[in-house]
Amino acid sequence: MENEKNSRGQWGSNFGFLMAAIGSAVGLGNIWGFPYKMGASGGFAFLIVYIGLVAFAGIAIMLGELALGRKTGYGVIGTYKLLSKKFAWVGWLGFLSGFLILAFYSVLGGYTLRYAIGFLMEIFSAGAGFGGLGSGAFFGAFTTNGASQIIYHLLFMGITVAIVMGGISSGIERFTKIAMPVLFGMLLIVIIRSVTLEGAMTGVSFMFAPNFAAFSEIGFMKVLKTAAGQMFFSLSLGMGCMITYGSYLSKSENLEKNAVIIPIADSIFALCAGLAVMPAVGAFMSQGVEGISFGAGPGLLFVTLHQVFSAGMGGLIGDLFGFLFYFLVFIAAVTSAISLLEVCTAYFVDKDVQKGTSGNRKKHTMIVGAIIFLVGIPVCLDGLGAGRAGGAMIDIPATMFGMSEVRMAFDCWLDFYDMIAEGVFMPLGAILMSVMIGWVLKTDVIKEEIEVGGLKMKSFRFWEICFKYIVPIVITFVLFGQLDDFFGLGIF
Ligand code: PHE
């Protein structure tokens, strides 16, 4: 058994594991999604809801996933197969989620690389990086240029594949052990610059001011659903990522402690990302710089922030901070992308190991990476909908099914992949996991695994209540909330 483990690979240290797991959690979701969702959904009031969800659902699922992976010693598909014949297919939901999320995540990662390189080139020669275009015009030009998006998507995927090919301790761990502390250092520098700008408080109060009225204006259920969906994606839960990372952990490590540290670190990073982004946006907005507002979605990360650095800060300082910021986002995206790819790679390595061979990780990683790259190409070709002439990508007349209220259209491939993975597979996978462990196999499975190295599971009762009752309720919210968003069902 031990030999089998070794041929799959193992983390060199608990610190290395933590950096990889926090690296998986901290990504575009933290920097892109969290700050504006918090600002738009109640500020400090949203934060309280978010922290409650992390405490009562996020940590419990994290602990469940880590323990399951370490117990079986396999990735997400191998784990579900070994645990239960009836639930074996749930592993495939995780695999496919990782696959689809990475297909669009890598395209966005390519964007961050493009912007980092752009600002770097601007440092040396004005106009070299963005062709002398303003932020909105550049974004428009880039997203309608399929070939250039494909090149950056390829570069991003290539870097991700190269790291995962190196294996667990000498690939993923070696990279994240350096990247995560560097990332945090860069973030602190950007925060200091951001909060010391004139007018920064506008941004701080947009994000942090408690606005309980938002609960009644937006609706408490809607806020809850937004926070729960954000938590899932941000903590990399529900698709077997933490199962896979847990499977490379030694039996002597303390799972309970790790399952608390990862969500806390992720939440701190999300808040820090907000402090890096929002005060700068607020500052230049209040100074009246054109084209800057607290927008949402791709606009905030790429158009608004580009404008913050180029027109707001301006000059060499703007280019330097622009480079630093987009490079930081790029690193955060890479450490998440490698965990998504590892979910897929692990399946093939596990199959080799089960056959008794040592596993050809390099070959598997390259093939899976190449297929994901291909699947991401349509996302590049329609540039988040910008490159699509003539309406939506998929538009099924809902009247055909007698559901005139339902929107059966997707504006772009990214939305479509995201709907399948984040909207359906992830919450479904998580619900089935909590039902399988909590109600079918019984929660002792987790307790035994946590105590296998001689440690006592201190939080068993609390964890059991969270896992059996709170988690299924929260995820049901996420599931219906996502479907509601995508199809406009009008439930919330
Ligand atoms: N947690 C990552 C983010 O916030 C995304 C991710 C989701 C990574 C699922 C792995 C698995 O960007």
Coordinates of C-alpha atoms and ligand atoms in Angstrom, one line a residue:
M1 CA 0.0 0.0 0.0
E2 CA 2.8 2.4 1.0
N3 CA 4.5 1.7 -2.3
E4 CA 1.4 2.5 -4.2
K5 CA 1.2 5.8 -2.4
N6 CA 4.7 6.7 -3.2
S7 CA 4.3 6.1 -6.9
R8 CA 1.4 8.5 -6.9
G9 CA 3.5 11.1 -5.1
Q10 CA 3.1 12.8 -1.7
W11 CA 3.5 16.3 -0.2
G12 CA 7.0 16.9 1.2
S13 CA 5.7 18.8 4.2
N14 CA 2.4 20.1 5.7
F15 CA 3.5 23.6 4.9
G16 CA 3.9 22.6 1.2
F17 CA 0.5 21.1 1.2
L18 CA -1.0 24.2 2.8
M19 CA 0.6 26.5 0.2
A20 CA -0.8 24.3 -2.6
A21 CA -4.3 24.1 -1.1
I22 CA -4.4 27.8 -0.3
G23 CA -3.0 28.4 -3.8
S24 CA -5.9 26.4 -5.2
A25 CA -8.4 28.4 -3.2
V26 CA -7.0 31.8 -3.9
G27 CA -7.6 32.8 -7.5
L28 CA -9.7 34.9 -9.8
G29 CA -12.7 34.2 -7.6
N30 CA -11.0 36.2 -4.8
I31 CA -9.7 39.0 -6.8
W32 CA -12.4 39.4 -9.3
G33 CA -15.6 38.1 -7.7
F34 CA -15.3 38.8 -4.0
P35 CA -14.7 42.6 -3.8
Y36 CA -17.6 43.6 -6.0
K37 CA -20.0 41.0 -4.8
M38 CA -19.3 42.1 -1.2
G39 CA -19.7 45.8 -2.2
A40 CA -22.9 45.2 -4.2
S41 CA -24.6 42.9 -1.7
G42 CA -24.4 44.7 1.6
G43 CA -20.8 45.3 2.4
F44 CA -20.0 44.4 5.9
A45 CA -23.4 42.8 6.2
F46 CA -22.5 40.4 3.3
L47 CA -19.2 39.7 5.0
I48 CA -21.0 38.5 8.2
V49 CA -23.2 36.1 6.0
Y50 CA -20.1 34.9 4.2
I51 CA -18.1 34.2 7.3
G52 CA -21.1 32.3 8.8
L53 CA -21.3 30.2 5.7
V54 CA -17.6 29.4 5.8
A55 CA -17.8 28.6 9.5
F56 CA -20.8 26.3 9.3
A57 CA -20.5 24.8 5.8
G58 CA -17.2 25.6 4.1
I59 CA -15.0 24.2 6.9
A60 CA -17.1 21.0 7.2
I61 CA -17.0 20.2 3.5
M62 CA -13.3 21.0 3.4
L63 CA -12.7 18.5 6.2
G64 CA -14.9 15.9 4.6
E65 CA -13.1 16.2 1.3
L66 CA -9.6 16.1 2.7
A67 CA -10.4 13.1 4.9
L68 CA -12.0 11.2 2.0
G69 CA -9.0 11.7 -0.2
R70 CA -6.5 10.7 2.4
K71 CA -8.6 7.7 3.4
T72 CA -8.7 6.2 -0.1
G73 CA -5.4 7.5 -1.4
Y74 CA -7.0 8.2 -4.8
G75 CA -8.2 11.2 -6.8
V76 CA -11.9 12.1 -7.1
I77 CA -13.0 9.3 -9.4
G78 CA -11.0 6.6 -7.6
T79 CA -12.3 7.8 -4.3
Y80 CA -16.0 7.5 -5.1
K81 CA -15.5 4.2 -6.8
L82 CA -13.8 2.8 -3.8
L83 CA -16.4 4.2 -1.3
S84 CA -19.6 3.1 -3.0
K85 CA -20.7 1.4 -6.1
K86 CA -23.9 3.4 -6.2
F87 CA -22.2 6.7 -5.9
A88 CA -19.2 5.9 -8.2
W89 CA -20.5 8.2 -11.0
V90 CA -20.3 11.3 -8.6
G91 CA -16.5 11.3 -9.1
W92 CA -17.1 12.0 -12.8
L93 CA -19.1 15.1 -12.0
G94 CA -15.9 16.4 -10.2
F95 CA -13.6 15.4 -13.1
L96 CA -15.8 17.1 -15.7
S97 CA -16.2 20.2 -13.5
G98 CA -12.4 20.5 -13.2
F99 CA -12.1 20.0 -17.0
L100 CA -14.7 22.6 -18.0
I101 CA -13.7 25.2 -15.4
L102 CA -10.1 25.0 -16.5
A103 CA -11.1 25.4 -20.1
F104 CA -12.4 28.9 -19.5
Y105 CA -10.2 29.7 -16.4
S106 CA -7.1 29.3 -18.6
V107 CA -8.5 31.7 -21.2
L108 CA -9.0 34.3 -18.4
G109 CA -5.5 33.4 -17.0
G110 CA -4.2 34.2 -20.5
Y111 CA -5.8 37.6 -20.3
T112 CA -4.0 38.4 -17.0
L113 CA -0.8 37.4 -18.7
R114 CA -1.5 39.6 -21.6
Y115 CA -2.1 42.6 -19.3
A116 CA 1.0 41.9 -17.2
I117 CA 3.2 41.7 -20.3
G118 CA 1.4 44.8 -21.6
F119 CA 2.3 46.9 -18.6
L120 CA 5.8 45.5 -18.5
M121 CA 6.4 46.6 -22.1
E122 CA 4.9 50.0 -21.4
I123 CA 7.6 50.5 -18.8
F124 CA 10.2 50.4 -21.5
S125 CA 8.4 52.2 -24.2
A126 CA 5.1 54.0 -24.0
G127 CA 2.5 52.6 -26.4
A128 CA 4.4 49.3 -26.8
G129 CA 2.2 47.3 -24.5
F130 CA -1.3 48.3 -25.4
G131 CA -0.7 49.9 -28.8
G132 CA -1.5 53.4 -27.5
L133 CA -5.2 52.3 -27.0
G134 CA -7.3 53.4 -24.0
S135 CA -8.5 50.7 -21.6
G136 CA -11.9 50.2 -23.2
A137 CA -10.6 50.2 -26.7
F138 CA -7.8 47.8 -25.9
F139 CA -10.2 45.4 -24.2
G140 CA -12.5 45.6 -27.2
A141 CA -9.6 45.0 -29.6
F142 CA -8.2 42.1 -27.6
T143 CA -11.5 40.2 -27.1
T144 CA -12.3 40.4 -30.8
N145 CA -8.9 39.1 -31.7
G146 CA -9.3 35.3 -31.5
A147 CA -5.8 34.4 -32.5
S148 CA -4.1 36.5 -29.9
Q149 CA -6.4 35.2 -27.1
I150 CA -5.6 31.7 -28.3
I151 CA -1.8 32.4 -28.0
Y152 CA -2.1 33.6 -24.4
H153 CA -4.5 30.7 -23.5
L154 CA -1.8 28.4 -24.9
L155 CA 0.9 30.0 -22.9
F156 CA -1.1 29.9 -19.7
M157 CA -2.0 26.2 -20.3
G158 CA 1.6 25.4 -21.2
I159 CA 2.8 26.8 -17.9
T160 CA 0.1 24.9 -16.0
V161 CA 1.0 21.7 -17.7
A162 CA 4.7 22.1 -17.1
I163 CA 4.2 22.5 -13.4
V164 CA 1.7 19.6 -13.0
M165 CA 4.1 17.4 -15.1
G166 CA 6.7 17.8 -12.4
G167 CA 4.5 15.9 -10.0
I168 CA 3.2 16.6 -6.5
S169 CA 6.3 17.5 -4.4
S170 CA 8.7 18.5 -7.1
G171 CA 6.1 20.2 -9.4
I172 CA 3.1 21.6 -7.6
E173 CA 4.5 22.0 -4.1
R174 CA 7.8 23.4 -5.3
F175 CA 6.0 26.1 -7.3
T176 CA 3.4 27.1 -4.8
K177 CA 5.8 27.1 -1.8
I178 CA 7.5 30.1 -3.5
A179 CA 4.6 31.6 -5.4
M180 CA 2.2 32.0 -2.5
P181 CA 4.5 34.0 -0.1
V182 CA 5.6 36.1 -3.1
L183 CA 1.9 36.7 -4.0
F184 CA 1.1 37.9 -0.6
G185 CA 4.1 40.2 -0.5
M186 CA 3.1 41.7 -3.9
L187 CA -0.5 42.1 -2.7
L188 CA 0.6 44.0 0.4
I189 CA 2.6 46.5 -1.7
V190 CA -0.4 47.1 -4.0
I191 CA -2.7 47.5 -0.9
I192 CA -0.4 50.1 0.6
R193 CA -0.4 52.1 -2.7
S194 CA -4.1 51.7 -3.1
V195 CA -5.2 52.8 0.4
T196 CA -2.9 55.8 0.4
L197 CA -4.3 57.4 -2.7
E198 CA -6.4 60.5 -2.4
G199 CA -10.0 59.6 -2.1
A200 CA -9.3 56.0 -1.3
M201 CA -12.0 56.0 1.4
T202 CA -14.8 56.0 -1.2
G203 CA -13.7 52.5 -2.2
V204 CA -13.2 51.3 1.3
S205 CA -16.6 52.4 2.3
F206 CA -18.2 50.9 -0.9
M207 CA -16.8 47.6 0.1
F208 CA -16.9 47.7 3.9
A209 CA -19.7 50.0 5.0
P210 CA -22.4 47.9 6.6
N211 CA -25.6 48.1 4.6
F212 CA -28.2 45.9 6.2
A213 CA -30.8 47.6 4.0
A214 CA -29.3 45.6 1.1
F215 CA -30.9 42.5 2.7
S216 CA -34.4 43.9 2.2
E217 CA -33.6 45.7 -1.1
I218 CA -31.9 42.8 -2.8
G219 CA -33.6 40.2 -0.7
F220 CA -31.9 38.2 2.0
M221 CA -32.2 34.9 0.1
K222 CA -30.5 36.4 -2.9
V223 CA -27.6 37.6 -0.7
L224 CA -27.4 34.2 0.9
K225 CA -27.3 32.5 -2.5
T226 CA -24.6 34.9 -3.8
A227 CA -22.5 34.4 -0.8
A228 CA -22.9 30.6 -0.8
G229 CA -22.0 30.3 -4.5
Q230 CA -19.0 32.5 -4.1
M231 CA -17.8 30.4 -1.1
F232 CA -18.0 27.2 -3.0
F233 CA -16.0 28.4 -6.0
S234 CA -13.5 30.3 -3.9
L235 CA -12.7 27.4 -1.6
S236 CA -12.4 25.0 -4.6
L237 CA -15.1 22.8 -3.1
G238 CA -17.6 20.4 -4.6
M239 CA -15.5 19.1 -7.4
G240 CA -12.9 16.9 -5.8
C241 CA -10.0 19.2 -5.8
M242 CA -9.5 18.9 -2.1
I243 CA -10.1 15.2 -2.3
T244 CA -7.3 14.9 -4.7
Y245 CA -4.9 17.2 -2.7
G246 CA -5.9 15.3 0.5
S247 CA -4.9 12.0 -1.1
Y248 CA -1.2 13.1 -1.2
L249 CA -1.2 13.9 2.6
S250 CA 0.6 11.8 5.1
K251 CA -1.5 10.0 7.8
S252 CA 0.3 11.9 10.5
E253 CA -0.9 15.3 9.5
N254 CA -3.7 17.1 11.4
L255 CA -6.7 17.3 9.0
E256 CA -8.9 19.3 11.4
K257 CA -6.3 22.1 11.7
N258 CA -5.7 22.2 7.9
A259 CA -9.4 22.3 7.2
V260 CA -9.7 25.5 9.3
I261 CA -6.5 27.2 8.1
I262 CA -7.3 27.0 4.3
P263 CA -10.7 28.8 4.5
I264 CA -9.4 31.4 6.9
A265 CA -6.4 32.1 4.6
D266 CA -8.7 32.3 1.6
S267 CA -11.0 34.7 3.3
I268 CA -8.2 36.9 4.4
F269 CA -6.9 36.9 0.8
A270 CA -10.3 37.9 -0.5
L271 CA -10.5 40.8 1.9
C272 CA -6.9 41.9 1.0
A273 CA -7.8 41.7 -2.7
G274 CA -10.7 44.0 -2.0
L275 CA -8.4 46.4 -0.2
A276 CA -6.0 46.3 -3.2
V277 CA -8.7 46.9 -5.8
M278 CA -11.6 49.0 -4.4
P279 CA -9.7 51.9 -2.8
A280 CA -7.9 52.5 -6.1
V281 CA -11.1 52.4 -8.0
G282 CA -12.8 54.7 -5.5
A283 CA -10.0 57.1 -5.5
F284 CA -9.9 57.8 -9.2
M285 CA -13.6 57.6 -9.4
S286 CA -13.9 60.4 -6.9
Q287 CA -11.1 62.3 -8.6
G288 CA -13.3 62.2 -11.7
V289 CA -11.1 60.1 -14.0
E290 CA -13.2 59.0 -16.9
G291 CA -14.4 55.4 -17.3
I292 CA -13.9 54.3 -13.7
S293 CA -16.7 53.0 -11.5
F294 CA -17.4 50.0 -9.3
G295 CA -18.5 47.8 -12.1
A296 CA -18.8 44.0 -12.1
G297 CA -17.6 41.1 -14.1
P298 CA -14.8 41.2 -16.7
G299 CA -15.1 45.0 -16.9
L300 CA -13.8 45.5 -13.4
L301 CA -10.7 43.4 -13.6
F302 CA -9.7 44.3 -17.1
V303 CA -11.2 47.5 -18.2
T304 CA -11.6 49.5 -15.0
L305 CA -8.3 48.5 -13.4
H306 CA -6.4 49.0 -16.6
Q307 CA -7.8 52.6 -16.5
V308 CA -6.8 52.9 -12.9
F309 CA -3.2 52.2 -13.7
S310 CA -2.9 53.9 -17.0
A311 CA -5.1 57.1 -16.7
G312 CA -5.4 57.2 -12.9
M313 CA -1.9 56.6 -11.6
G314 CA -0.3 57.2 -15.0
G315 CA 3.3 57.3 -16.0
L316 CA 6.1 54.9 -14.9
I317 CA 4.5 54.4 -11.5
G318 CA 1.2 53.4 -13.1
D319 CA 3.0 51.0 -15.4
L320 CA 5.0 49.5 -12.6
F321 CA 1.9 49.0 -10.4
G322 CA 0.0 47.7 -13.4
F323 CA 2.6 45.1 -14.0
L324 CA 2.8 44.1 -10.4
F325 CA -0.9 43.8 -10.1
Y326 CA -1.6 41.8 -13.2
F327 CA 1.4 39.6 -12.5
L328 CA 0.0 38.9 -9.1
V329 CA -3.4 38.0 -10.5
F330 CA -1.6 35.7 -13.0
I331 CA 0.2 33.9 -10.3
A332 CA -3.0 33.4 -8.3
A333 CA -4.7 32.0 -11.4
V334 CA -1.8 29.6 -12.1
T335 CA -1.9 28.1 -8.6
S336 CA -5.6 27.5 -9.0
A337 CA -5.3 26.1 -12.6
I338 CA -2.7 23.5 -11.5
S339 CA -5.2 22.2 -9.0
L340 CA -7.9 21.9 -11.6
L341 CA -5.6 20.1 -14.0
E342 CA -4.4 17.8 -11.2
V343 CA -8.0 16.6 -10.6
C344 CA -8.0 15.3 -14.2
T345 CA -4.4 14.0 -14.3
A346 CA -4.8 12.1 -11.1
Y347 CA -7.5 9.9 -12.6
F348 CA -5.1 8.6 -15.2
V349 CA -2.2 8.3 -12.8
D350 CA -4.4 6.3 -10.4
K351 CA -5.4 4.0 -13.2
D352 CA -1.8 3.2 -13.9
V353 CA -1.1 2.6 -10.2
Q354 CA -4.1 0.3 -9.9
K355 CA -2.6 -1.7 -12.8
G356 CA 0.6 -1.9 -10.9
T357 CA 2.7 0.4 -13.1
S358 CA 4.4 3.5 -11.7
G359 CA 2.2 5.8 -13.8
N360 CA 3.2 8.0 -16.7
R361 CA 2.3 11.4 -15.2
K362 CA 4.1 13.4 -17.9
K363 CA 2.3 11.9 -20.8
H364 CA -1.1 12.0 -19.1
T365 CA -0.7 15.6 -18.1
M366 CA 0.3 16.6 -21.6
I367 CA -2.6 14.8 -23.3
V368 CA -5.3 16.1 -20.8
G369 CA -3.8 19.6 -21.0
A370 CA -3.9 19.6 -24.8
I371 CA -7.6 18.5 -24.8
I372 CA -8.5 21.2 -22.3
F373 CA -6.7 23.7 -24.4
L374 CA -8.8 22.7 -27.4
V375 CA -12.0 22.9 -25.4
G376 CA -11.0 26.4 -24.4
I377 CA -10.7 27.6 -28.0
P378 CA -14.4 28.5 -28.5
V379 CA -14.1 30.7 -25.4
C380 CA -11.3 32.6 -27.1
L381 CA -13.1 32.8 -30.4
D382 CA -16.1 34.6 -29.0
G383 CA -14.1 36.7 -26.5
L384 CA -16.7 36.6 -23.7
G385 CA -19.4 37.3 -26.2
A386 CA -17.6 40.3 -27.7
G387 CA -16.5 38.4 -30.7
R388 CA -19.9 37.0 -31.4
A389 CA -21.7 38.7 -34.2
G390 CA -25.4 38.3 -34.3
G391 CA -26.8 37.4 -31.0
A392 CA -26.5 34.6 -28.5
M393 CA -24.5 31.4 -28.9
I394 CA -27.2 29.0 -27.9
D395 CA -30.7 30.2 -28.2
I396 CA -33.4 27.7 -27.7
P397 CA -36.8 29.3 -28.1
A398 CA -38.2 28.5 -24.6
T399 CA -41.7 28.8 -25.9
M400 CA -41.1 25.4 -27.5
F401 CA -41.3 23.9 -24.1
G402 CA -44.1 26.1 -23.0
M403 CA -41.8 28.0 -20.6
S404 CA -42.0 31.5 -21.9
E405 CA -40.4 33.0 -18.7
V406 CA -37.3 30.9 -18.9
R407 CA -34.2 32.1 -20.7
M408 CA -32.7 29.3 -22.6
A409 CA -29.9 31.2 -24.1
F410 CA -26.2 31.6 -23.4
D411 CA -24.4 34.7 -24.5
C412 CA -21.0 33.1 -24.8
W413 CA -19.2 29.8 -24.3
L414 CA -17.7 30.9 -21.0
D415 CA -21.3 31.2 -19.6
F416 CA -22.2 27.9 -21.0
Y417 CA -19.2 26.0 -19.5
D418 CA -19.6 27.8 -16.3
M419 CA -23.3 26.9 -16.1
I420 CA -22.6 23.2 -16.4
A421 CA -19.7 23.1 -14.0
E422 CA -20.3 25.7 -11.4
G423 CA -24.0 25.9 -11.8
V424 CA -24.9 22.2 -11.8
F425 CA -22.1 19.7 -11.4
M426 CA -20.3 21.3 -8.4
P427 CA -23.3 21.8 -6.2
L428 CA -24.8 18.5 -7.2
G429 CA -21.5 16.7 -6.4
A430 CA -21.3 18.4 -3.0
I431 CA -24.9 17.5 -2.1
L432 CA -24.3 13.9 -3.1
M433 CA -21.2 13.8 -1.1
S434 CA -22.9 15.1 2.1
V435 CA -25.8 12.6 1.6
M436 CA -23.4 9.7 0.9
I437 CA -21.1 10.4 3.9
G438 CA -23.7 11.9 6.3
W439 CA -26.6 9.5 5.7
V440 CA -25.5 6.4 3.8
L441 CA -22.0 5.5 4.9
K442 CA -22.3 7.3 8.3
T443 CA -20.0 10.0 9.5
D444 CA -17.7 7.7 11.4
V445 CA -15.8 7.1 8.2
I446 CA -14.5 10.7 8.4
K447 CA -13.8 10.5 12.2
E448 CA -11.8 7.3 11.8
E449 CA -9.7 8.8 9.1
I450 CA -9.0 11.9 11.1
E451 CA -8.0 9.9 14.1
V452 CA -5.9 7.4 12.2
G453 CA -2.6 9.1 13.1
G454 CA -3.4 9.0 16.8
L455 CA -5.0 12.5 17.0
K456 CA -8.5 12.9 18.6
M457 CA -11.2 14.5 16.4
K458 CA -12.2 17.4 18.7
S459 CA -15.0 18.8 16.7
F460 CA -16.9 15.6 15.8
R461 CA -20.3 16.6 17.1
F462 CA -20.2 20.1 15.7
W463 CA -18.8 18.9 12.3
E464 CA -21.5 16.2 12.1
I465 CA -24.4 18.7 12.6
C466 CA -22.9 21.0 10.0
F467 CA -22.3 18.2 7.5
K468 CA -25.6 16.4 7.8
Y469 CA -27.9 19.3 8.1
I470 CA -26.5 22.7 7.3
V471 CA -24.4 21.6 4.3
P472 CA -27.3 20.1 2.3
I473 CA -29.5 23.1 3.0
V474 CA -26.8 25.5 1.9
I475 CA -26.0 23.6 -1.2
T476 CA -29.6 23.3 -2.2
F477 CA -29.6 27.1 -2.1
V478 CA -26.6 27.3 -4.3
L479 CA -28.0 24.8 -6.8
F480 CA -31.3 26.6 -7.2
G481 CA -29.7 30.0 -7.0
Q482 CA -27.3 29.1 -9.9
L483 CA -30.1 27.7 -12.0
D484 CA -32.2 30.8 -11.3
D485 CA -29.3 33.0 -12.4
F486 CA -28.7 31.1 -15.6
F487 CA -32.2 30.5 -16.7
G488 CA -34.0 33.5 -15.1
L489 CA -36.5 31.3 -13.3
G490 CA -37.4 34.0 -10.9
I491 CA -37.2 31.8 -7.8
F492 CA -35.4 34.3 -5.7
Ligands
PHE1 N1 -10.9 28.7 -6.1 C1 -10.4 29.2 -7.3 C2 -10.7 30.7 -7.4 O1 -11.2 31.3 -6.5 C3 -11.1 28.5 -8.5 C4 -11.2 27.1 -8.4 C5 -12.4 26.4 -8.3 C6 -10.0 26.3 -8.3 C7 -12.5 25.0 -8.2 C8 -10.1 24.9 -8.2 C9 -11.3 24.3 -8.1 O2 -10.4 31.4 -8.4

